[in-house]
PDB file of N, CA, C and O in Angstrom:
ATOM      1  N   MET A   1       0.843  -1.471   0.188  1.00  0.00           N
ATOM      2  CA  MET A   1      -0.159  -0.439  -0.091  1.00  0.00           C
ATOM      3  C   MET A   1       1.053   1.376  -0.037  1.00  0.00           C
ATOM      4  O   MET A   1       0.615   2.184  -0.472  1.00  0.00           O
ATOM      5  N   ALA A   2       2.033   1.074   0.427  1.00  0.00           N
ATOM      6  CA  ALA A   2       2.828   2.424   0.802  1.00  0.00           C
ATOM      7  C   ALA A   2       3.345   2.657  -0.938  1.00  0.00           C
ATOM      8  O   ALA A   2       3.566   3.868  -1.549  1.00  0.00           O
ATOM      9  N   ALA A   3       3.537   1.486  -1.739  1.00  0.00           N
ATOM     10  CA  ALA A   3       3.885   1.675  -3.006  1.00  0.00           C
ATOM     11  C   ALA A   3       2.971   2.333  -4.018  1.00  0.00           C
ATOM     12  O   ALA A   3       3.387   3.389  -4.302  1.00  0.00           O
ATOM     13  N   LEU A   4       1.485   1.653  -3.567  1.00  0.00           N
ATOM     14  CA  LEU A   4       0.732   2.491  -4.662  1.00  0.00           C
ATOM     15  C   LEU A   4       0.308   4.091  -3.840  1.00  0.00           C
ATOM     16  O   LEU A   4       0.112   4.279  -4.489  1.00  0.00           O
ATOM     17  N   ARG A   5       0.820   4.146  -2.684  1.00  0.00           N
ATOM     18  CA  ARG A   5       0.918   5.739  -2.608  1.00  0.00           C
ATOM     19  C   ARG A   5       1.422   6.029  -2.895  1.00  0.00           C
ATOM     20  O   ARG A   5       1.331   7.441  -3.800  1.00  0.00           O
ATOM     21  N   MET A   6       2.516   5.846  -3.039  1.00  0.00           N
ATOM     22  CA  MET A   6       3.978   6.394  -4.076  1.00  0.00           C
ATOM     23  C   MET A   6       3.787   6.711  -5.097  1.00  0.00           C
ATOM     24  O   MET A   6       3.775   7.660  -6.039  1.00  0.00           O
ATOM     25  N   ILE A   7       2.825   5.840  -6.062  1.00  0.00           N
ATOM     26  CA  ILE A   7       2.892   5.787  -7.277  1.00  0.00           C
ATOM     27  C   ILE A   7       1.832   6.868  -7.786  1.00  0.00           C
ATOM     28  O   ILE A   7       2.223   7.682  -8.386  1.00  0.00           O
ATOM     29  N   LEU A   8       0.893   6.891  -6.848  1.00  0.00           N
ATOM     30  CA  LEU A   8      -0.330   7.940  -6.739  1.00  0.00           C
ATOM     31  C   LEU A   8      -0.063   8.994  -7.021  1.00  0.00           C
ATOM     32  O   LEU A   8       0.264  10.137  -7.548  1.00  0.00           O
ATOM     33  N   LEU A   9       1.215   9.963  -5.843  1.00  0.00           N
ATOM     34  CA  LEU A   9       2.073  10.637  -5.672  1.00  0.00           C
ATOM     35  C   LEU A   9       2.892  11.014  -6.649  1.00  0.00           C
ATOM     36  O   LEU A   9       2.598  12.411  -7.195  1.00  0.00           O
ATOM     37  N   SER A  10       3.508  10.300  -7.289  1.00  0.00           N
ATOM     38  CA  SER A  10       4.053  10.400  -8.634  1.00  0.00           C
ATOM     39  C   SER A  10       3.442  10.835  -9.923  1.00  0.00           C
ATOM     40  O   SER A  10       3.868  11.602 -10.327  1.00  0.00           O
ATOM     41  N   TYR A  11       2.184  10.851  -9.930  1.00  0.00           N
ATOM     42  CA  TYR A  11       1.233  10.913 -10.872  1.00  0.00           C
ATOM     43  C   TYR A  11       1.033  12.150 -10.582  1.00  0.00           C
ATOM     44  O   TYR A  11      -0.297  12.793 -11.323  1.00  0.00           O
ATOM     45  N   GLY A  12       1.078  12.679  -9.796  1.00  0.00           N
ATOM     46  CA  GLY A  12       0.196  14.207  -9.300  1.00  0.00           C
ATOM     47  C   GLY A  12      -1.117  14.094  -8.910  1.00  0.00           C
ATOM     48  O   GLY A  12      -1.977  14.843  -8.622  1.00  0.00           O
ATOM     49  N   ARG A  13      -2.011  12.358  -8.194  1.00  0.00           N
ATOM     50  CA  ARG A  13      -2.599  11.913  -8.042  1.00  0.00           C
ATOM     51  C   ARG A  13      -3.098  12.217  -6.240  1.00  0.00           C
ATOM     52  O   ARG A  13      -2.002  11.915  -5.836  1.00  0.00           O
ATOM     53  N   GLU A  14      -4.149  12.700  -5.699  1.00  0.00           N
ATOM     54  CA  GLU A  14      -4.578  12.736  -4.229  1.00  0.00           C
ATOM     55  C   GLU A  14      -4.258  11.088  -3.961  1.00  0.00           C
ATOM     56  O   GLU A  14      -5.157  10.194  -4.945  1.00  0.00           O
ATOM     57  N   ALA A  15      -3.764  11.022  -3.297  1.00  0.00           N
ATOM     58  CA  ALA A  15      -3.216   9.756  -2.569  1.00  0.00           C
ATOM     59  C   ALA A  15      -3.790   9.690  -0.417  1.00  0.00           C
ATOM     60  O   ALA A  15      -3.016  10.280  -0.072  1.00  0.00           O
ATOM     61  N   PRO A  16      -4.926   9.203  -0.524  1.00  0.00           N
ATOM     62  CA  PRO A  16      -5.044   8.594   0.961  1.00  0.00           C
ATOM     63  C   PRO A  16      -3.839   8.344   1.923  1.00  0.00           C
ATOM     64  O   PRO A  16      -2.832   7.652   1.200  1.00  0.00           O
ATOM     65  N   SER A  17      -3.818   8.280   3.152  1.00  0.00           N
ATOM     66  CA  SER A  17      -2.742   7.324   4.128  1.00  0.00           C
ATOM     67  C   SER A  17      -3.001   6.207   3.451  1.00  0.00           C
ATOM     68  O   SER A  17      -3.104   5.626   2.824  1.00  0.00           O
ATOM     69  N   VAL A  18      -1.800   5.789   4.249  1.00  0.00           N
ATOM     70  CA  VAL A  18      -1.327   3.829   3.982  1.00  0.00           C
ATOM     71  C   VAL A  18      -2.636   3.266   4.584  1.00  0.00           C
ATOM     72  O   VAL A  18      -3.007   2.395   4.250  1.00  0.00           O
ATOM     73  N   THR A  19      -2.963   3.751   6.157  1.00  0.00           N
ATOM     74  CA  THR A  19      -3.745   3.159   6.157  1.00  0.00           C
ATOM     75  C   THR A  19      -5.222   2.968   5.934  1.00  0.00           C
ATOM     76  O   THR A  19      -6.237   2.073   6.005  1.00  0.00           O
ATOM     77  N   GLU A  20      -5.918   4.611   5.309  1.00  0.00           N
ATOM     78  CA  GLU A  20      -6.717   4.093   4.769  1.00  0.00           C
ATOM     79  C   GLU A  20      -6.374   3.359   3.037  1.00  0.00           C
ATOM     80  O   GLU A  20      -7.759   2.805   2.830  1.00  0.00           O
ATOM     81  N   LEU A  21      -5.671   3.259   2.433  1.00  0.00           N
ATOM     82  CA  LEU A  21      -5.309   2.444   1.601  1.00  0.00           C
ATOM     83  C   LEU A  21      -5.758   1.123   1.918  1.00  0.00           C
ATOM     84  O   LEU A  21      -6.047  -0.017   1.415  1.00  0.00           O
ATOM     85  N   LEU A  22      -4.975   1.052   3.244  1.00  0.00           N
ATOM     86  CA  LEU A  22      -5.315  -0.435   3.652  1.00  0.00           C
ATOM     87  C   LEU A  22      -6.862  -1.211   3.965  1.00  0.00           C
ATOM     88  O   LEU A  22      -7.380  -2.280   3.768  1.00  0.00           O
ATOM     89  N   LYS A  23      -7.324  -0.352   4.685  1.00  0.00           N
ATOM     90  CA  LYS A  23      -8.694  -0.206   4.964  1.00  0.00           C
ATOM     91  C   LYS A  23      -9.500  -0.423   3.354  1.00  0.00           C
ATOM     92  O   LYS A  23     -10.560  -1.187   3.476  1.00  0.00           O
ATOM     93  N   LEU A  24      -9.127   0.147   2.531  1.00  0.00           N
ATOM     94  CA  LEU A  24     -10.318   0.114   0.960  1.00  0.00           C
ATOM     95  C   LEU A  24      -9.277  -1.021   0.538  1.00  0.00           C
ATOM     96  O   LEU A  24     -10.249  -1.720   0.241  1.00  0.00           O
ATOM     97  N   GLY A  25      -8.629  -1.339   0.472  1.00  0.00           N
ATOM     98  CA  GLY A  25      -7.940  -2.570   0.492  1.00  0.00           C
ATOM     99  C   GLY A  25      -8.719  -4.021   1.025  1.00  0.00           C
ATOM    100  O   GLY A  25      -8.932  -4.878   0.202  1.00  0.00           O
ATOM    101  N   VAL A  26      -8.805  -3.909   2.200  1.00  0.00           N
ATOM    102  CA  VAL A  26      -9.597  -4.721   2.716  1.00  0.00           C
ATOM    103  C   VAL A  26     -10.986  -4.705   2.457  1.00  0.00           C
ATOM    104  O   VAL A  26     -11.543  -5.868   2.222  1.00  0.00           O
ATOM    105  N   LYS A  27     -11.585  -3.717   2.218  1.00  0.00           N
ATOM    106  CA  LYS A  27     -12.897  -3.625   2.116  1.00  0.00           C
ATOM    107  C   LYS A  27     -13.627  -4.346   0.577  1.00  0.00           C
ATOM    108  O   LYS A  27     -14.270  -4.777   0.213  1.00  0.00           O
ATOM    109  N   GLN A  28     -12.589  -3.643  -0.624  1.00  0.00           N
ATOM    110  CA  GLN A  28     -12.347  -4.185  -1.439  1.00  0.00           C
ATOM    111  C   GLN A  28     -11.942  -6.034  -2.045  1.00  0.00           C
ATOM    112  O   GLN A  28     -11.542  -6.324  -2.955  1.00  0.00           O
ATOM    113  N   ASN A  29     -11.606  -6.465  -1.226  1.00  0.00           N
ATOM    114  CA  ASN A  29     -11.416  -8.171  -0.904  1.00  0.00           C
ATOM    115  C   ASN A  29      -9.837  -8.234  -2.106  1.00  0.00           C
ATOM    116  O   ASN A  29     -10.009  -8.911  -2.502  1.00  0.00           O
ATOM    117  N   ALA A  30      -9.116  -7.052  -1.974  1.00  0.00           N
ATOM    118  CA  ALA A  30      -7.557  -7.140  -2.092  1.00  0.00           C
ATOM    119  C   ALA A  30      -6.614  -8.054  -1.375  1.00  0.00           C
ATOM    120  O   ALA A  30      -5.451  -8.398  -2.136  1.00  0.00           O
ATOM    121  N   LEU A  31      -7.185  -7.845  -0.374  1.00  0.00           N
ATOM    122  CA  LEU A  31      -6.615  -8.861   0.588  1.00  0.00           C
ATOM    123  C   LEU A  31      -6.722 -10.523   1.189  1.00  0.00           C
ATOM    124  O   LEU A  31      -8.039  -9.841   1.298  1.00  0.00           O
ATOM    125  N   THR A  32      -6.071 -11.289   1.074  1.00  0.00           N
ATOM    126  CA  THR A  32      -6.435 -12.340   0.995  1.00  0.00           C
ATOM    127  C   THR A  32      -5.686 -12.948   2.313  1.00  0.00           C
ATOM    128  O   THR A  32      -4.264 -12.523   2.524  1.00  0.00           O
ATOM    129  N   GLU A  33      -5.952 -14.827   2.356  1.00  0.00           N
ATOM    130  CA  GLU A  33      -5.176 -15.452   3.551  1.00  0.00           C
ATOM    131  C   GLU A  33      -3.772 -15.459   2.803  1.00  0.00           C
ATOM    132  O   GLU A  33      -2.655 -15.350   3.740  1.00  0.00           O
ATOM    133  N   ARG A  34      -3.827 -15.180   1.760  1.00  0.00           N
ATOM    134  CA  ARG A  34      -1.897 -15.437   1.011  1.00  0.00           C
ATOM    135  C   ARG A  34      -1.610 -14.380   0.743  1.00  0.00           C
ATOM    136  O   ARG A  34      -0.295 -14.218   0.472  1.00  0.00           O
ATOM    137  N   GLY A  35      -2.475 -13.151   1.089  1.00  0.00           N
ATOM    138  CA  GLY A  35      -1.134 -11.832   0.841  1.00  0.00           C
ATOM    139  C   GLY A  35      -2.167 -11.004  -0.138  1.00  0.00           C
ATOM    140  O   GLY A  35      -3.248 -11.267  -0.358  1.00  0.00           O
ATOM    141  N   TRP A  36      -1.812 -10.031  -0.591  1.00  0.00           N
ATOM    142  CA  TRP A  36      -2.377  -9.016  -1.610  1.00  0.00           C
ATOM    143  C   TRP A  36      -2.797  -9.438  -3.151  1.00  0.00           C
ATOM    144  O   TRP A  36      -1.360 -10.219  -3.660  1.00  0.00           O
ATOM    145  N   LEU A  37      -3.893  -9.574  -3.297  1.00  0.00           N
ATOM    146  CA  LEU A  37      -3.741  -9.580  -5.026  1.00  0.00           C
ATOM    147  C   LEU A  37      -3.383  -8.409  -5.732  1.00  0.00           C
ATOM    148  O   LEU A  37      -3.452  -7.258  -6.005  1.00  0.00           O
ATOM    149  N   HIS A  38      -2.303  -9.028  -6.811  1.00  0.00           N
ATOM    150  CA  HIS A  38      -1.973  -7.998  -7.490  1.00  0.00           C
ATOM    151  C   HIS A  38      -3.030  -7.206  -8.520  1.00  0.00           C
ATOM    152  O   HIS A  38      -3.187  -5.722  -8.914  1.00  0.00           O
ATOM    153  N   ALA A  39      -4.008  -8.333  -9.257  1.00  0.00           N
ATOM    154  CA  ALA A  39      -5.015  -7.332  -9.800  1.00  0.00           C
ATOM    155  C   ALA A  39      -6.047  -6.730  -8.343  1.00  0.00           C
ATOM    156  O   ALA A  39      -6.665  -5.657  -9.168  1.00  0.00           O
ATOM    157  N   GLY A  40      -6.034  -6.888  -7.371  1.00  0.00           N
ATOM    158  CA  GLY A  40      -7.377  -6.142  -6.292  1.00  0.00           C
ATOM    159  C   GLY A  40      -6.599  -4.500  -6.192  1.00  0.00           C
ATOM    160  O   GLY A  40      -7.142  -3.615  -6.065  1.00  0.00           O
ATOM    161  N   ILE A  41      -4.904  -4.653  -6.069  1.00  0.00           N
ATOM    162  CA  ILE A  41      -4.450  -3.707  -6.331  1.00  0.00           C
ATOM    163  C   ILE A  41      -4.343  -2.668  -7.616  1.00  0.00           C
ATOM    164  O   ILE A  41      -4.324  -1.275  -7.203  1.00  0.00           O
ATOM    165  N   ALA A  42      -4.178  -3.575  -8.239  1.00  0.00           N
ATOM    166  CA  ALA A  42      -4.332  -2.634  -9.602  1.00  0.00           C
ATOM    167  C   ALA A  42      -5.920  -2.075 -10.231  1.00  0.00           C
ATOM    168  O   ALA A  42      -5.546  -1.012 -10.562  1.00  0.00           O
ATOM    169  N   GLU A  43      -6.924  -2.563  -9.647  1.00  0.00           N
ATOM    170  CA  GLU A  43      -8.290  -2.157  -9.454  1.00  0.00           C
ATOM    171  C   GLU A  43      -8.122  -1.413  -8.512  1.00  0.00           C
ATOM    172  O   GLU A  43      -9.217   0.176  -9.100  1.00  0.00           O
ATOM    173  N   MET A  44      -7.739  -0.927  -7.420  1.00  0.00           N
ATOM    174  CA  MET A  44      -7.971  -0.052  -6.390  1.00  0.00           C
ATOM    175  C   MET A  44      -7.116   0.968  -6.862  1.00  0.00           C
ATOM    176  O   MET A  44      -6.911   2.427  -7.041  1.00  0.00           O
ATOM    177  N   ALA A  45      -6.230   0.548  -7.995  1.00  0.00           N
ATOM    178  CA  ALA A  45      -4.932   1.821  -8.454  1.00  0.00           C
ATOM    179  C   ALA A  45      -5.836   2.745  -9.581  1.00  0.00           C
ATOM    180  O   ALA A  45      -6.297   3.570  -9.603  1.00  0.00           O
ATOM    181  N   THR A  46      -7.070   1.939 -10.631  1.00  0.00           N
ATOM    182  CA  THR A  46      -7.579   2.411 -11.803  1.00  0.00           C
ATOM    183  C   THR A  46      -8.723   3.701 -10.486  1.00  0.00           C
ATOM    184  O   THR A  46      -9.570   4.295 -11.439  1.00  0.00           O
ATOM    185  N   GLY A  47      -8.871   3.034  -9.791  1.00  0.00           N
ATOM    186  CA  GLY A  47     -10.236   3.488  -9.334  1.00  0.00           C
ATOM    187  C   GLY A  47      -9.779   5.174  -8.764  1.00  0.00           C
ATOM    188  O   GLY A  47     -10.352   6.424  -8.321  1.00  0.00           O
ATOM    189  N   PHE A  48      -8.250   5.778  -8.460  1.00  0.00           N
ATOM    190  CA  PHE A  48      -7.997   6.949  -8.342  1.00  0.00           C
ATOM    191  C   PHE A  48      -7.781   7.480 -10.005  1.00  0.00           C
ATOM    192  O   PHE A  48      -6.962   8.500  -9.992  1.00  0.00           O
ATOM    193  N   GLY A  49      -8.117   6.797 -11.034  1.00  0.00           N
ATOM    194  CA  GLY A  49      -7.835   7.763 -12.410  1.00  0.00           C
ATOM    195  C   GLY A  49      -6.614   7.205 -12.830  1.00  0.00           C
ATOM    196  O   GLY A  49      -6.309   6.550 -12.306  1.00  0.00           O
ATOM    197  N   GLU A  50      -6.276   7.955 -14.697  1.00  0.00           N
ATOM    198  CA  GLU A  50      -6.008   7.110 -15.076  1.00  0.00           C
ATOM    199  C   GLU A  50      -4.396   7.376 -15.394  1.00  0.00           C
ATOM    200  O   GLU A  50      -4.228   8.645 -15.358  1.00  0.00           O
ATOM    201  N   ALA A  51      -3.258   6.645 -15.272  1.00  0.00           N
ATOM    202  CA  ALA A  51      -1.972   6.834 -15.567  1.00  0.00           C
ATOM    203  C   ALA A  51      -1.891   7.525 -16.746  1.00  0.00           C
ATOM    204  O   ALA A  51      -2.684   7.115 -17.522  1.00  0.00           O
ATOM    205  N   PRO A  52      -0.773   8.399 -16.786  1.00  0.00           N
ATOM    206  CA  PRO A  52      -0.647   9.172 -17.710  1.00  0.00           C
ATOM    207  C   PRO A  52       0.190   8.059 -18.481  1.00  0.00           C
ATOM    208  O   PRO A  52       0.658   6.916 -18.092  1.00  0.00           O
ATOM    209  N   PRO A  53       0.458   8.637 -20.160  1.00  0.00           N
ATOM    210  CA  PRO A  53       1.344   7.375 -21.026  1.00  0.00           C
ATOM    211  C   PRO A  53       2.810   7.117 -20.501  1.00  0.00           C
ATOM    212  O   PRO A  53       3.187   8.357 -20.038  1.00  0.00           O
ATOM    213  N   PRO A  54       2.871   6.262 -20.787  1.00  0.00           N
ATOM    214  CA  PRO A  54       4.437   6.391 -19.814  1.00  0.00           C
ATOM    215  C   PRO A  54       5.553   6.297 -21.362  1.00  0.00           C
ATOM    216  O   PRO A  54       5.053   7.484 -22.613  1.00  0.00           O
ATOM    217  N   VAL A  55       6.445   7.210 -20.624  1.00  0.00           N
ATOM    218  CA  VAL A  55       7.483   8.176 -21.510  1.00  0.00           C
ATOM    219  C   VAL A  55       8.535   6.867 -21.916  1.00  0.00           C
ATOM    220  O   VAL A  55       9.116   6.754 -20.389  1.00  0.00           O
ATOM    221  N   TRP A  56       8.514   7.005 -23.427  1.00  0.00           N
ATOM    222  CA  TRP A  56      10.038   6.137 -23.771  1.00  0.00           C
ATOM    223  C   TRP A  56      10.751   6.224 -24.723  1.00  0.00           C
ATOM    224  O   TRP A  56      10.187   7.529 -25.408  1.00  0.00           O
ATOM    225  N   THR A  57      12.036   6.094 -24.477  1.00  0.00           N
ATOM    226  CA  THR A  57      12.704   6.727 -25.567  1.00  0.00           C
ATOM    227  C   THR A  57      13.378   5.412 -26.466  1.00  0.00           C
ATOM    228  O   THR A  57      13.918   4.349 -25.655  1.00  0.00           O
ATOM    229  N   PRO A  58      13.010   5.364 -28.003  1.00  0.00           N
ATOM    230  CA  PRO A  58      13.333   4.079 -28.272  1.00  0.00           C
ATOM    231  C   PRO A  58      14.681   4.293 -28.546  1.00  0.00           C
ATOM    232  O   PRO A  58      15.627   4.909 -28.637  1.00  0.00           O
ATOM    233  N   LEU A  59      15.372   2.823 -28.770  1.00  0.00           N
ATOM    234  CA  LEU A  59      16.764   2.855 -28.529  1.00  0.00           C
ATOM    235  C   LEU A  59      17.031   2.367 -29.955  1.00  0.00           C
ATOM    236  O   LEU A  59      16.629   2.054 -30.970  1.00  0.00           O
ATOM    237  N   THR A  60      18.167   3.467 -30.167  1.00  0.00           N
ATOM    238  CA  THR A  60      18.553   3.413 -31.219  1.00  0.00           C
ATOM    239  C   THR A  60      20.378   3.294 -30.996  1.00  0.00           C
ATOM    240  O   THR A  60      21.199   3.334 -30.168  1.00  0.00           O
ATOM    241  N   MET A  61      21.032   2.562 -32.272  1.00  0.00           N
ATOM    242  CA  MET A  61      22.857   2.336 -32.363  1.00  0.00           C
ATOM    243  C   MET A  61      23.749   3.586 -31.886  1.00  0.00           C
ATOM    244  O   MET A  61      24.774   3.497 -30.838  1.00  0.00           O
ATOM    245  N   ASP A  62      23.130   4.463 -32.039  1.00  0.00           N
ATOM    246  CA  ASP A  62      23.647   6.154 -31.489  1.00  0.00           C
ATOM    247  C   ASP A  62      23.696   5.981 -29.798  1.00  0.00           C
ATOM    248  O   ASP A  62      24.623   7.214 -29.324  1.00  0.00           O
ATOM    249  N   LEU A  63      22.456   5.340 -29.541  1.00  0.00           N
ATOM    250  CA  LEU A  63      22.824   5.911 -28.177  1.00  0.00           C
ATOM    251  C   LEU A  63      22.999   4.673 -27.461  1.00  0.00           C
ATOM    252  O   LEU A  63      24.200   4.485 -26.115  1.00  0.00           O
ATOM    253  N   VAL A  64      23.648   3.437 -27.744  1.00  0.00           N
ATOM    254  CA  VAL A  64      25.143   2.175 -27.155  1.00  0.00           C
ATOM    255  C   VAL A  64      26.495   2.757 -27.109  1.00  0.00           C
ATOM    256  O   VAL A  64      26.693   3.269 -28.582  1.00  0.00           O
ATOM    257  N   PRO A  65      26.930   2.743 -26.507  1.00  0.00           N
ATOM    258  CA  PRO A  65      28.113   2.571 -26.019  1.00  0.00           C
ATOM    259  C   PRO A  65      29.156   1.795 -26.683  1.00  0.00           C
ATOM    260  O   PRO A  65      29.014   0.552 -27.169  1.00  0.00           O
TER     261      PRO A  65
END
C-alpha cells in the first residue's frame, strides 16, 4: 500500500494515507489469507484515475556505447 501511495503521488494524484489504503483494500477484497492480490491492487489504483501514458525513448545504435 505504501508503494501504491508513492505511485499515486508521483503521478500527481491525491493519495489517501497508507492506513486508508489498507482499509480500502480490505473492503475491496484485495487482501486474502495468502496476501495481497496484484489484480486487486491494480483495480484499486484505477479507482484513482488513469495514469498518464508511459514516456520512453526508442533504442537506437547511437545510444549504445
